[in-house]
């Protein structure tokens, strides 16, 4: 075990024991550690009985015949959950509450201007979902078709997702920060013929020309025959294509206020969500209906303690899995209220989150460390004037939460009363894998906590591929038993799914992260073991960014012969991207003759990545270098580049595999000279 892992494991339990903290719900579902342990044991040793019982939380159109079906052991063949069952996700999230409590608020919307916020009740939500569903059907959308949604955090994004699910189609949400190139790739890969978008987005007074971005992307997507445009500002024009565009809400208003949901099989795909992996092409992670929905429902209920009386505020965008599971499906499947927030945490003031918690009596607040790091800079005094007493649980997601941020969150936002649920999970897992449970499991700062029901963690030796069973242990974080909300495939590419998750460590589902586990079973996440960089909680593959740099042209000619992208520590965003690029000979000549200035080329490269992938992916710095550190077999040693940027050139480690060691001093000079 490394010193670092040992250090982590010695972190004491925080002074306020969790049992002294209030549970996250007055109607607690898991009451104490003994009950957690008993339920956990059952969920692992007898998942069929456990999840069979838990599945009663969903409404079924047809009961399933078998809880878990798979051939052979573990993951060796696609496990299927709730086989033979039929249900509909939008019925579970909307109808059953609209029938029982029609006037209860389902969605609270907050944008830039708090005065212009509004709420939507469950009965109103049902009408809007039904009308959108019929509009989609009228445009030919059928069971199993993929509909792309490119929308900012608005109620219409939720309505669109649920409308797609209502008719048995599959939604593919694309984060509204993505650029035309990234949208095009995802629309084509998912074979979408229908896209739902809006005229404009609004963030901290900035107006985003959403429709224009989509139009640009769709220039290369001839198969898209319909674009549903949510017209948010009827008073201002936006580019229209009469042959393709359908304007909402006008076009939906003529449909009936109710249409029956289409029951689908448990394993029927509910959505695709594209995420980055080690290789360039983003993967369309495919989630199924019953297992996913149950995972979302149970984690929201048991970890955050959400009941129908609660208001959950998840700041994560619906373009990411956090928004899917904890801003949409989790809260609505539990009949609770969800806050959909379109603006930024610092607009108009850095107290926006606390203001929302206070005004709407938010009971569970869920955000990412990157936002907390930003807000912490403004001091805690500005938080003190808000009444945050409604809060019962605080969630953190996307990256490890550093101890000082954890303490700030716990002390000043939670005021020492709320458990910090450091939730560890990923797009592929569908719902939380590891977290503290308020009032149940004690918190250890630095640790995400204990596994959720049905999650059997394994620490695997990266070299031998064998599970390390002694405790404490450190290695690759894997899961050794199927769980209901795991992604079922990569869209249209099950072989890639197997190669990425099942084959690296046979018998286990590989998460991509390293971790350690202490003698009490507490899990400490170490970070990605592949070439994935986490910028503000957004997963980016270095290969994806590299390919956009390599595709870059200037004056019609390719700019770079090769490049390497690495992630470096960043105070606010957690990690930031740094590019090392080698210019094409013509560009080198132009630089040498003074025709081109290196700074301009660096800026141009940053702009190209912004344009190709999205503003959030903009590299912090582009270094123009003569060569990259490569092994004799041509593999780029990104580790060396990371150390050089971090100023740790004395700790470059083993360099004997480099084909040309003289590149190292040259790189160190380049980084110093291009500060
Ligand atoms: C939900 C989400 C997944 C990657 C994951 C890991 C990192 C997420 C974390 C965490 C440490 C936590 N990650 N939660 N690392 N502690 N509590 O973020 O999904 O966008 O797919 O990212 O994020 O590295 O592998 P996704």
XYZ file of C-alpha atoms and ligand atoms in Angstrom, residues 275 320-322 396-401 422-428 448 511 513 525 527-528 534 537 539, ligand 1:
52
model
C -19.785 9.930 -22.093
C -25.028 14.654 -17.455
C -26.041 11.544 -15.575
C -26.388 13.468 -12.294
C -21.385 16.001 -3.476
C -20.590 14.332 -6.789
C -18.242 14.193 -9.726
C -14.840 14.190 -8.088
C -13.298 13.642 -4.691
C -14.255 16.334 -2.192
C -20.046 12.128 -0.908
C -21.699 10.093 -3.606
C -19.398 8.078 -5.818
C -20.828 6.726 -9.041
C -20.611 7.152 -12.780
C -22.652 7.401 -15.948
C -22.290 3.669 -16.351
C -17.188 8.226 -0.097
C -15.218 1.371 -13.191
C -11.190 4.371 -11.112
C -11.765 6.884 -4.475
C -9.359 8.898 -9.466
C -9.382 7.729 -13.044
C -12.398 15.572 -15.048
C -17.017 17.334 -13.004
C -15.638 13.812 -18.136
C -21.743 10.793 -11.438
C -20.626 11.186 -12.319
C -17.659 9.552 -13.311
C -16.276 9.733 -12.733
C -15.892 8.569 -11.861
C -14.915 9.227 -10.892
C -15.476 10.620 -10.709
C -17.672 10.795 -9.457
C -16.984 10.903 -7.400
C -15.859 10.754 -8.239
C -14.471 10.735 -6.403
C -16.760 10.987 -5.986
N -16.327 10.707 -9.513
N -18.080 10.928 -8.187
N -14.608 10.673 -7.737
N -15.485 10.890 -5.531
N -17.765 11.168 -5.108
O -19.864 12.057 -11.986
O -20.552 10.500 -13.503
O -19.681 12.063 -15.312
O -19.683 9.555 -15.586
O -18.087 10.684 -14.015
O -16.262 10.876 -11.865
O -13.654 9.316 -11.483
O -15.330 7.535 -12.623
P -19.520 10.720 -14.681
